[in-house]
Coordinates of C-alpha atoms in Angstrom, one line a residue:
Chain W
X1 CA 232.5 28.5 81.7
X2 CA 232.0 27.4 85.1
X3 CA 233.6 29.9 88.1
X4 CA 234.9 28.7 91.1
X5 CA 235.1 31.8 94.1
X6 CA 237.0 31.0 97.2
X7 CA 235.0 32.8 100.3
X8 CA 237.5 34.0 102.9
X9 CA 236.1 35.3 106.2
X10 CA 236.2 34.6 110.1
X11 CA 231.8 35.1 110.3
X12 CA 230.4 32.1 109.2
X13 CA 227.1 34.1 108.6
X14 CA 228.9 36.8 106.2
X15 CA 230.0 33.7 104.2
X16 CA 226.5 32.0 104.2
X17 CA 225.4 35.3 103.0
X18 CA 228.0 35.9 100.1
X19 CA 227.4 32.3 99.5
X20 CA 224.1 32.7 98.6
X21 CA 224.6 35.8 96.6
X22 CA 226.9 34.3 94.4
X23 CA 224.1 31.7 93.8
X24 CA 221.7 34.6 92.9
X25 CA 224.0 36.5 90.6
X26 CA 223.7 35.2 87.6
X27 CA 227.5 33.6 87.4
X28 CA 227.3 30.2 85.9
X29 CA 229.2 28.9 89.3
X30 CA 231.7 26.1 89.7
X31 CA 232.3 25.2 93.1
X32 CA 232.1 27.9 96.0
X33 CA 235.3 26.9 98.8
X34 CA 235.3 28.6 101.7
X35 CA 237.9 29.1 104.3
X36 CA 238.3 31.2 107.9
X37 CA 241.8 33.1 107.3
X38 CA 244.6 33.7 104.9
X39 CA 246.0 30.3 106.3
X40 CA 243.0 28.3 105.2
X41 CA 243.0 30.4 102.1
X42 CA 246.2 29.6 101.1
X43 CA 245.7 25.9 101.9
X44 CA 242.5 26.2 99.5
X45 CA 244.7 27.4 96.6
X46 CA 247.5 25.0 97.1
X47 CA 245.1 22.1 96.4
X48 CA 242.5 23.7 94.1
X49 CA 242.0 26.2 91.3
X50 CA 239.6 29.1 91.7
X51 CA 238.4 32.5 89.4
X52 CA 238.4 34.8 92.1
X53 CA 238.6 35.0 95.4
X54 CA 236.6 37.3 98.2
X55 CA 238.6 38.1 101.2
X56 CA 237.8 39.7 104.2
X57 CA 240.3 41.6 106.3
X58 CA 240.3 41.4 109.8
X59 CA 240.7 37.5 110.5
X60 CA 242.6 36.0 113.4
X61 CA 246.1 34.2 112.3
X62 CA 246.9 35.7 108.6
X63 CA 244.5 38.7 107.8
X64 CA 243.5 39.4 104.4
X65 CA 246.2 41.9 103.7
X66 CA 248.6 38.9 104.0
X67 CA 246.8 36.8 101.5
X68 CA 246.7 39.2 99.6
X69 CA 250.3 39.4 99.7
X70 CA 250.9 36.0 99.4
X71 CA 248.8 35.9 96.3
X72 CA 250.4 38.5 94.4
X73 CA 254.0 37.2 95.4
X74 CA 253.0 33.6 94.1
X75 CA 254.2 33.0 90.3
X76 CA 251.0 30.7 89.9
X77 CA 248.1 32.9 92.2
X78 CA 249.0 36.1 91.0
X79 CA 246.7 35.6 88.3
X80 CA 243.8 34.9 90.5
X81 CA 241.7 38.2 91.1
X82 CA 241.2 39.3 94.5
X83 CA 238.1 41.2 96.0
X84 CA 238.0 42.5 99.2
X85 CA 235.6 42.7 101.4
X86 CA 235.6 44.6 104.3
X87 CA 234.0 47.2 107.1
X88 CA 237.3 48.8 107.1
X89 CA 236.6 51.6 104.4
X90 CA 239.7 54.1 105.8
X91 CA 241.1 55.7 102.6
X92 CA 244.8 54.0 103.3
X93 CA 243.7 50.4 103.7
X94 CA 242.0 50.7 100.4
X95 CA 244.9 52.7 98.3
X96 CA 247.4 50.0 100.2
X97 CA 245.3 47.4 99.0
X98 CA 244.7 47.8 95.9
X99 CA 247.7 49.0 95.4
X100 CA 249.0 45.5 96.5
X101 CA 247.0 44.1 93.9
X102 CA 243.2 43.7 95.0
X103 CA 240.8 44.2 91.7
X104 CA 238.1 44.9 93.8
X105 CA 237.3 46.4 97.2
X106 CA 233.7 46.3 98.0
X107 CA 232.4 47.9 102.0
X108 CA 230.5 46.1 104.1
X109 CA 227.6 46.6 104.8
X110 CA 226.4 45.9 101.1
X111 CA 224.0 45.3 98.9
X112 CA 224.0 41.6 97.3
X113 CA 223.8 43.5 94.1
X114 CA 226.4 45.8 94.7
X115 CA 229.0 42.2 95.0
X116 CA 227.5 41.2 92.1
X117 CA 228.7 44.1 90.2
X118 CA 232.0 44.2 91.9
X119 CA 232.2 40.3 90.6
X120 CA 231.0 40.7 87.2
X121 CA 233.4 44.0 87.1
X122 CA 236.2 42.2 88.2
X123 CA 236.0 39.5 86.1
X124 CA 235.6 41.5 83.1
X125 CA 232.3 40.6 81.1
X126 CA 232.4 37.3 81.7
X127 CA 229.3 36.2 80.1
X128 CA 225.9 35.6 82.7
X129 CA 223.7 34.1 81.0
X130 CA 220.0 33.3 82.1
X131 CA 219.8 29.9 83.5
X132 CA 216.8 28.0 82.0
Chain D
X1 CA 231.7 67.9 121.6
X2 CA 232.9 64.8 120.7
X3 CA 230.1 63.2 122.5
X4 CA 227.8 64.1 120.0
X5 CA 229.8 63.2 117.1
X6 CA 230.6 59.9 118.4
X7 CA 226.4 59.7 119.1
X8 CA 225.6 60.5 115.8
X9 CA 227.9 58.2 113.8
X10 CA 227.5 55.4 116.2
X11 CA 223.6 55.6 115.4
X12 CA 224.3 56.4 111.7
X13 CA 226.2 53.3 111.5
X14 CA 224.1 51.1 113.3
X15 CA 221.4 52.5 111.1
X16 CA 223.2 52.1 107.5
X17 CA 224.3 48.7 108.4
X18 CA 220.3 47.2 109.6
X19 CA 218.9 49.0 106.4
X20 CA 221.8 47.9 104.1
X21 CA 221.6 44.2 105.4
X22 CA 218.8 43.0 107.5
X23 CA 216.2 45.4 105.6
X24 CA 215.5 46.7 109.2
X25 CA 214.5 50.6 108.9
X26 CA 215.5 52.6 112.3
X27 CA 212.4 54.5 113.3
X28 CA 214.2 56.4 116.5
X29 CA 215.9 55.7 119.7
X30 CA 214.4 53.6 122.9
X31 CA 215.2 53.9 126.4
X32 CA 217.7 51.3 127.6
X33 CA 215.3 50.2 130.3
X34 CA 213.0 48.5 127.1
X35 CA 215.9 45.6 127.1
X36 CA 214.8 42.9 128.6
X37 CA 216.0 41.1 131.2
X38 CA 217.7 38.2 130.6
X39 CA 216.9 36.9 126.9
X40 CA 219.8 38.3 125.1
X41 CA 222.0 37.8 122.6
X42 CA 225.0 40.0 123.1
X43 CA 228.6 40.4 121.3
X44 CA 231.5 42.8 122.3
X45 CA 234.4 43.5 119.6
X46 CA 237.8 45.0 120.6
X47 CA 239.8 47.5 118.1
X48 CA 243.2 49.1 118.3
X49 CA 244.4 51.5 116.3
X50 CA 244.6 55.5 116.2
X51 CA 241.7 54.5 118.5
X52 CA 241.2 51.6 120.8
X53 CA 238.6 50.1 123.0
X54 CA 235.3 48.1 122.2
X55 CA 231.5 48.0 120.7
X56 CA 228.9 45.4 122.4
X57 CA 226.0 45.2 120.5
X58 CA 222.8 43.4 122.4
X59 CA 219.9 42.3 120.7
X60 CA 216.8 40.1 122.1
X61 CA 217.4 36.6 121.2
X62 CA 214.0 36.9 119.2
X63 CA 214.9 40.1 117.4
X64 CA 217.8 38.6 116.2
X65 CA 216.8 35.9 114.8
X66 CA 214.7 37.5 113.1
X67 CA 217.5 40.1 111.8
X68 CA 219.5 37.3 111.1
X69 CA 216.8 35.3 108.7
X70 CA 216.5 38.8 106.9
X71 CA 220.2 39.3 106.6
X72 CA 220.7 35.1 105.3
X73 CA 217.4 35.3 103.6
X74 CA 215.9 32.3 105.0
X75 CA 212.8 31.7 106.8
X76 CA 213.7 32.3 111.1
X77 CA 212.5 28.2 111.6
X78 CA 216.0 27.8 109.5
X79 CA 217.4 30.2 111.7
X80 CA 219.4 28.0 114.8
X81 CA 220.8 29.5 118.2
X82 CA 223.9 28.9 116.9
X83 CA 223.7 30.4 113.6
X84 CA 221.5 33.6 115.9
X85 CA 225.3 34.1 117.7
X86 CA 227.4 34.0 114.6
X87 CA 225.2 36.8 112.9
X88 CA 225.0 38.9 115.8
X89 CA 229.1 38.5 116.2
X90 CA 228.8 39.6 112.6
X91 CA 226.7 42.5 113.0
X92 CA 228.6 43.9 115.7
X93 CA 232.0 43.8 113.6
X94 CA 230.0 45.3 110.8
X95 CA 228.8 48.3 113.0
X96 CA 232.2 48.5 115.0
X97 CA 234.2 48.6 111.0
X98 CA 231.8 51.3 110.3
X99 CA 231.8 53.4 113.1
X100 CA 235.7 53.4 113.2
X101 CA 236.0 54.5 109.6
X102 CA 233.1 57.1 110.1
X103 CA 234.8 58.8 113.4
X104 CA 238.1 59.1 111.0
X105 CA 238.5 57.7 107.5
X106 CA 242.0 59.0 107.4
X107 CA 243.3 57.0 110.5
X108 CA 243.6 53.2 110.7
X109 CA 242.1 50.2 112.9
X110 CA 242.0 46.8 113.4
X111 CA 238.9 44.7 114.8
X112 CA 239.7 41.5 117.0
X113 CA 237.6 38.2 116.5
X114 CA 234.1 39.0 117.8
X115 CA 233.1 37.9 121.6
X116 CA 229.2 36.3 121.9
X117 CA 227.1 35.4 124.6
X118 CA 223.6 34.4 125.2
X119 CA 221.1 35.9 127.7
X120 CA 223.5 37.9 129.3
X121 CA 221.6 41.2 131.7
X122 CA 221.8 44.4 131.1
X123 CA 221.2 46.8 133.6
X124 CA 221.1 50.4 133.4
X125 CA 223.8 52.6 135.7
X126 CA 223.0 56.4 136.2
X127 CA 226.1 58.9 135.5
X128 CA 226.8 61.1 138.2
X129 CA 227.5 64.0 135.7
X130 CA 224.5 65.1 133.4
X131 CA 224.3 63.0 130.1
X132 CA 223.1 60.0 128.8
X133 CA 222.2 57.0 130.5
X134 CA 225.1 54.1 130.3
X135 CA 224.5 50.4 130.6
X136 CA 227.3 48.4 131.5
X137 CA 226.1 44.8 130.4
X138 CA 227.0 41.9 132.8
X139 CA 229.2 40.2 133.1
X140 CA 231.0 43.4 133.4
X141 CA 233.9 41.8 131.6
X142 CA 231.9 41.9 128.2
X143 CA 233.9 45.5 127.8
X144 CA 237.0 44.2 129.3
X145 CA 238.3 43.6 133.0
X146 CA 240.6 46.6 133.0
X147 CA 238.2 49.1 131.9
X148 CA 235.5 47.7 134.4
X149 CA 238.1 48.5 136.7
X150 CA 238.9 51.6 136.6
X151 CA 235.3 53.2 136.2
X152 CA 233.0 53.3 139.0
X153 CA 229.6 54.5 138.2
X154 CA 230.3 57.1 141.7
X155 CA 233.5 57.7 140.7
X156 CA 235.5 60.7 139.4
X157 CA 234.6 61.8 135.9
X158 CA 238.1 62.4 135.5
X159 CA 239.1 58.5 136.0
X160 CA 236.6 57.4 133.1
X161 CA 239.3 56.0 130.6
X162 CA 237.4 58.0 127.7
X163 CA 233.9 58.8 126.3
X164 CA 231.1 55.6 125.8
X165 CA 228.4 56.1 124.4
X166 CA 225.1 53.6 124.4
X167 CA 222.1 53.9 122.0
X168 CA 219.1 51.7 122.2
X169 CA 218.3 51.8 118.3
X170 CA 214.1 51.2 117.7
X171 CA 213.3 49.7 114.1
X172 CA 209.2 49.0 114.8
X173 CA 209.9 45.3 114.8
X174 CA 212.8 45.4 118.0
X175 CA 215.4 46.4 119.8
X176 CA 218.9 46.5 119.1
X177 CA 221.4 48.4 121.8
X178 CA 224.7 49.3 120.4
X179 CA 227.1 50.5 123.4
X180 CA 230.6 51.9 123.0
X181 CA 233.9 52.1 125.2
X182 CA 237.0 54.4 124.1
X183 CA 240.2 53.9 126.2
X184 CA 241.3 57.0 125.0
X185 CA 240.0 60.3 124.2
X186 CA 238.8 61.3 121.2
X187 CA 239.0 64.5 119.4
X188 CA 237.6 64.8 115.4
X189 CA 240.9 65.1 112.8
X190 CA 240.8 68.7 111.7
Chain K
X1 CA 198.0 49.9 77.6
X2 CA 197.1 48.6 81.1
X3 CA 197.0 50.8 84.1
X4 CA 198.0 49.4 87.5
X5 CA 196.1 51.6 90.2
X6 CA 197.4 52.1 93.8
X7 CA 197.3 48.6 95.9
X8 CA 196.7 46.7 92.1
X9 CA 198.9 44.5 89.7
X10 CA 198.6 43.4 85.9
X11 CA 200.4 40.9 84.0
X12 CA 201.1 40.1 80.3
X13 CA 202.1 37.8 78.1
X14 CA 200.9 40.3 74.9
X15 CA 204.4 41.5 73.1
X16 CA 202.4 44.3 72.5
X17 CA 201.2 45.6 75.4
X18 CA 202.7 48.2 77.9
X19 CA 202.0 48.4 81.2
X20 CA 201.6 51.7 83.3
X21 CA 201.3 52.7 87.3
X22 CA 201.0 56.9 88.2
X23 CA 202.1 59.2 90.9
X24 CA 204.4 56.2 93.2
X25 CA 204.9 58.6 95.6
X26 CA 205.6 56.6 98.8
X27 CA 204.6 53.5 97.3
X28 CA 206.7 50.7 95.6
X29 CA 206.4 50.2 92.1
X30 CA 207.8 46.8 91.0
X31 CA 208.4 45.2 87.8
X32 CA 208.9 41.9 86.4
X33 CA 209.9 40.5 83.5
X34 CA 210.9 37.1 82.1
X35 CA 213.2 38.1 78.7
X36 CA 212.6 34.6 77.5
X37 CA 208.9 33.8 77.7
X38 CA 208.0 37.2 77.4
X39 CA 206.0 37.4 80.5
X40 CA 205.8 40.7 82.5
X41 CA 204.1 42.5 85.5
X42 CA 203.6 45.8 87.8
X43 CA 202.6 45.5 91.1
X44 CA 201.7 49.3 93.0
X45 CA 201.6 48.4 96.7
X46 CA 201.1 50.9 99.4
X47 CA 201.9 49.4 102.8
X48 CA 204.8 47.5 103.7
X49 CA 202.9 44.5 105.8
X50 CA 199.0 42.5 105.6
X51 CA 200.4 41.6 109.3
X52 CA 198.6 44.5 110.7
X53 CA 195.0 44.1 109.2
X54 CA 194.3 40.6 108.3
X55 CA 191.0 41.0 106.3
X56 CA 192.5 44.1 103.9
X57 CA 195.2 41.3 103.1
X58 CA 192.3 38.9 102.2
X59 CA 190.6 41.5 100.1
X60 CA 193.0 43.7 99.2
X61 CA 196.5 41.7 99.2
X62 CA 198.4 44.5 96.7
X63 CA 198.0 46.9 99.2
X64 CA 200.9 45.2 100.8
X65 CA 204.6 44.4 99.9
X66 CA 203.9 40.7 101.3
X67 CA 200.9 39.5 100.2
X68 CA 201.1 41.7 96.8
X69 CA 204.4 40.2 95.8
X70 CA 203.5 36.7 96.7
X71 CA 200.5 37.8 94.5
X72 CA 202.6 39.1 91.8
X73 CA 205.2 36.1 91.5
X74 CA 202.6 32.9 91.9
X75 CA 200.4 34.7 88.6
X76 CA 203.7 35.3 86.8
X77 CA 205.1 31.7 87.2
X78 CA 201.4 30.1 86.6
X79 CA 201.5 32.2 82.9
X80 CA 205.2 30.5 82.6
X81 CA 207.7 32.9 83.8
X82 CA 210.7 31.5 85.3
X83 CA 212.1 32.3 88.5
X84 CA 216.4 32.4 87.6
X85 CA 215.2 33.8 84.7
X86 CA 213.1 36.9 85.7
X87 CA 214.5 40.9 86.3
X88 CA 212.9 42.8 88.8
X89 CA 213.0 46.9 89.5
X90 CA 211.5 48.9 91.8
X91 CA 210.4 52.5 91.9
X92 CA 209.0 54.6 94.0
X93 CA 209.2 54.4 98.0
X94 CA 210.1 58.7 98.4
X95 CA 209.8 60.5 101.5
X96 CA 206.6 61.5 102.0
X97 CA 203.9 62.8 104.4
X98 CA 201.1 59.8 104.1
X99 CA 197.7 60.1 105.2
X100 CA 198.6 58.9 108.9
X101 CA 201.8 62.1 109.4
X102 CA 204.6 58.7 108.9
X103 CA 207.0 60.7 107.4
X104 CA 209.5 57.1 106.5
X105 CA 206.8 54.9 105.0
X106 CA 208.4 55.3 101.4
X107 CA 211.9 53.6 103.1
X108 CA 209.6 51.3 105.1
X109 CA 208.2 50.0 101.8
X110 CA 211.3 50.3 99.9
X111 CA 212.6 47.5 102.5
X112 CA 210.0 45.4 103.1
X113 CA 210.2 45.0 99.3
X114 CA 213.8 44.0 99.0
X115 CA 213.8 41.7 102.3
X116 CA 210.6 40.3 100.5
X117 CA 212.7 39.9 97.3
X118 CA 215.8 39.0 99.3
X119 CA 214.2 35.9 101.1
X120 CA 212.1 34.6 97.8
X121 CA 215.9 34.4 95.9
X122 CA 216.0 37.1 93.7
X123 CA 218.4 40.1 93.1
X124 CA 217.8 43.7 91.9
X125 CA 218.3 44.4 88.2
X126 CA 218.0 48.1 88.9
X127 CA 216.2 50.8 91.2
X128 CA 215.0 54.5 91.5
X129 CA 213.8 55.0 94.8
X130 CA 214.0 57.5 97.7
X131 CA 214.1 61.1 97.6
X132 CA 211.0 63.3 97.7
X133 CA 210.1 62.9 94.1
X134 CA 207.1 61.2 92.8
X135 CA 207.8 58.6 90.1
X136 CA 205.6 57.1 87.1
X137 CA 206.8 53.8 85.3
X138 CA 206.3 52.4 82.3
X139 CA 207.1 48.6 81.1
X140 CA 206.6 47.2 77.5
X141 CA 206.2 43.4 77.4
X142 CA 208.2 42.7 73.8
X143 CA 211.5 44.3 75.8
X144 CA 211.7 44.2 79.3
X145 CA 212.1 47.9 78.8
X146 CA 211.4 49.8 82.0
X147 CA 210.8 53.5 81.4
X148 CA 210.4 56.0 84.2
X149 CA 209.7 59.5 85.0
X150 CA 209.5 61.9 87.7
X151 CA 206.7 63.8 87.9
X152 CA 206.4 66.5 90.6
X153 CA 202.5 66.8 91.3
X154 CA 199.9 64.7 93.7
X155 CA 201.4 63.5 97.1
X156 CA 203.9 66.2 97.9
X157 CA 202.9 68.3 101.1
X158 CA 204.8 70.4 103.9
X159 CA 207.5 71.6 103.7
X160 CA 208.1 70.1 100.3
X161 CA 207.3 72.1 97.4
X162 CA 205.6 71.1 94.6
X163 CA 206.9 70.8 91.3
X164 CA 205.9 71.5 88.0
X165 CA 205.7 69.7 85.0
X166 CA 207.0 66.7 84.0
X167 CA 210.5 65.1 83.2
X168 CA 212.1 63.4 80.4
X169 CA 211.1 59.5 80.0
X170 CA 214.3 57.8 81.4
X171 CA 215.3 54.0 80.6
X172 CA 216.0 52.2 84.0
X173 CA 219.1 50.1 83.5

C-alpha cells in the first residue's frame, strides 16, 4: 500500500535530502508533500491524507512542537504518526516530545539509513518489498 | 576552562556533522589566514536559551558545493548557487543544534532561521590577551550589530560579552571555518 | 570458493559459490547482492580515490573506492542484477597505521565508500566498520548471507597490540 510522508522543515536542502531518502528506502511511496512550518503543515493535512509525517523543530511561525500539538489535539490527525527530526537532542525536548505524542525522534546529523529505520520502526512492519 | 570545552565540542560537532552528512572526514585544524579572500559562502544562526548568541559557519564557495552535492547526493554540475546557500544555512543550523546540546544536554535552546551570504571577507583580528586567533567576518553585522559593538579587538578583556571561539576545520578536500559568539558566559553544568 | 585479494573483485551468479576477502584491515570490504537474480559480489579496495594516480586507476581500478565500485556495479548489472533491488554491506575501514604513517585511512575509505554509494542511489543494508580490528567476510551467493569475522593478526602495529586467534563467524544483519 502506497505511503504518503509529509516533509516539514525551514532548509529546503534537509528536505531535498529526506526527499531522496525516502525514495531510497525501500517504502513503496505515495506522494511526498512538503511544507516550511507547522502552518504549511497543517494546511497540508487539512486538504490531503498522509502515513506519517517528518517534522523538524525550529521553524519560523509554528515550530514543530506546535504541530505536533495540533496533531495530537485533532480527532482526525491524531492517528497520523509523527517523526521528529531535529539537531536539538537536549534530554527535555525529546521526553516533552514524545511524550506529546511523537513515535519517532531521530537527531540530525543522520544517516539516510538511520531515517529509514526510524520510518520502517514507526510504521510498524509495513511491508518493503523489493521494487522490480 | 571553558574555552577548551567549548573548542572541543565546537570541533567535535563540526566534525560528526561533515562525516555523518557530507562524507567529509576532518583531518585537523587550518589557520584562519588559509580562507580566502572574497569567494565565500558564509551563514550566521542566532540561539537563545540557557545560552544565547550565534554560530557563522564560512565555507569557500567551491568547497561547498562540493559538500553540498555530497550531502544531496547529486553530481556538483546539479549543484546551483542557490541551492550552495540553502545547504550551507543548513549545515550551520546542523553544527549550531549540535554544539548547543553537546555544551549541555540538560538545558534548552532555540535556533533562529539561518542568515546566508555570498563572498563575504574574512579577515583575521589578533587578541590582545594570549589565545587563539578570532576572525570577525565582514560585514561585522554577520554576528550581530550589538555584539560588534561592544567588542573592540584593543579593548578591555573584561567588556568581551562572553567566550567565541573560531576553528578553521581541514578535511583534505577544503576548508570549512566554524566561528562562535556567546553573549553570556559559560560555565559546564556540574 | 572465490578469493577476492586486496585492490580485486569477483562476482557470481553460481548458487553455489561463496565468496571470500582476508585481513580488511583499513580497507573496505563491500558486498553486493541481488536476492532475486541471485547475483552477488566483493570488492577489497585499498584507497579511497584513482584522483591521485591516474594510470594505477587504469590498471588497477579496485585499488580505489571510485573506480572499484563503478567497477563492481557496471559487472553486476551486465550479469542482470538490478539496481532497487540490490543490498550492499561494508566491512572493514579500522584504524590503522598504513604503509605511508596515515593513521585515518580506514575512515577515509569508509567515507569515500558511502558518499560513492550515497551519490549512485543506494542505501546501507548493514555495516561493521571502524575500530582497530581486522575483519574477514564471507558471502554465499544462494542467500545473500554475509558472514564476518574478526581476526586479530596482519596489519595491527604501534601501539596496538596484536591479538590472537580468531572469532566466532557472525551473520551481518
Amino acid at each position: 500500500m502506497a505511503i504518503n510522508v509529509l516533509i516539514v522543515d525551514d532548509s529546503p536542502a534537509m528536505r531535498t535530502m529526506i526527499s531522496r531518502t525516502l525514495q531510497l528506502s525501500g517504502l513503496e511511496l505515495g506522494t511526498q508533500f512538503e511544507a516550511g512550518n507547522g502552518e504549511e503543515a497543517l494546511g497540508v493535512l487539512r486538504e490531503h491524507w498522509v502515513d506519517v509525517i517528518l517534522t523538524d523543530i525550529n521553524m519560523p511561525g509554528m515550530d514543530g512542537e506546535e504541530l505536533v500539538r495540533a496533531v495530537e489535539a485533532d480527532d482526525l490527525l491524531k492517528s497520523v504518526p509523527v517523526i521528529v527530526v531535529s539537531t536539538d537532542g537536549t534530554d527535555a525536548r525529546m521526553h516533552r516530545l514524545c511524550s506529546m505524542g511523537a513515535r519517532g525522534y531521530l537527531r540530525k546529523p543522520f544517516r539516510p539509513e538511520a531515517l529509514r529505520n526510524e520510518i520502517w520502526k514507526v510504521l510498524g512492519g509495513q511491508s518493503c518489498t523489493p521494487q522490480a | 576552562m571553558y574555552a577548551t570545552g567549548l573548542s572541543k565540542t565546537i570541533v567535535d560537532s563540526a566534525a560528526e556533522v561533515l562525516e555523518t552528512m557530507c562524507f567529509a572526514c576532518v583531518l585537523g585544524l587550518a589557520e584562519p589566514e588559509v580562507l580566502p579572500g572574497k569567494d565565500n559562502v558564509s551563514s550566521t544562526v542566532r540561539f537563545g536559551g540557557d545560552l544565547a548568541g550565534s554560530m557563522s559557519v564560512t565555507v569557500p564557495q567551491p568547497y561547498a558545493r562540493n559538500l553540498a552535492s555530497s550531502f544531496l547526493g547529486i553530481t556538483e554540475a546539479e549543484v546551483s548557487p542557490l541551492v550552495t546557500r540553502q545547504f550551507v544555512s543548513e549545515l550551520t543550523n546542523m553544527i549550531c543544534g549540535c554544539v548547543l546540546t553537546g555544551l549541555d544536554s540538560q538545558g534548552a535552546f532555540q535556533l533562529f532561521t539561518p542568515t546566508v551570504e555570498q563572498a563575504p571577507e574574512v579577515r583575521v583580528v589578533p587578541e590582545p590577551i594570549s589565545g587563539p586567533w578570532i576572525v570577525k567576518p565582514e560585514p561585522v553585522a554577520a554576528i550581530g550589530d550589538a555584539l560588534a559593538e561592544e567588542s573592540s579587538p584593543a579593548g578591555d578583556a573584561g567588556e568581551t560579552p562572553g567566550p567565541r571561539c573560531l576553528h578553521v576545520l581541514d578535511t583534505g578536500d577544503g576548508v570549512i571555518a566554524v566561528g562562535l559568539q556567546l553573549e553570556t558566559g559559560y560555565e559546564r553544568r556540574q | 570458493m572465490l578469493v577476492v585479494g586486496v585492490g580485486d573483485y569477483k562476482l557470481s551468479c553460481d548458487p553455489g559459490e561463496v565468496i571470500t576477502t582476508y585481513a580488511l584491515g583499513s580497507c573496505i570490504g563491500v558486498t553486493i547482492h541481488d536476492p532475486i537474480a541471485r547475483i552477488g559480489g566483493m570488492l577489497h579496495f585499498m584507497l579511497p580515490d584513482s584522483g591521485l594516480d591516474a594510470l594505477k586507476a587504469q590498471t588497477r581500478p579496485c585499488m580505489f573506492a571510485d573506480t572499484g565500485l563503478s567497477r563492481l556495479l557496471q559487472d553486476a548489472y551486465s550479469l542482470g542484477a538490478a539496481k532497487s533491488r540490490t543490498l550492499v554491506r561494508l566491512a572493514g575501514g579500522a584504524q590503522m597505521l598504513d604503509a605511508n604513517g596515515v593513521f585515518n585511512i580506514g575512515k577515509r575509505n569508509y567515507m569515500a565508500a558511502r558518499k560513492i554509494l550515497w551519490q549512485s542511489g543506494f542505501m546501507i543494508q548493514s555495516e561493521d566498520v571502524g575500530g582497530t580490528v581486522s575483519r574477514t567476510i564471507r558471502l554465499e551467493i544462494s542467500s545473500g548471507q554475509t558472514w564476518i569475522r574478526a581476526t586479530g593478526t596482519g596489519e595491527q602495529c604501534g601501539e596496538y597490540p596484536a591479538r590472537t586467534g580468531g572469532q566466532e563467524w557472525q551473520l551481518m544483519c
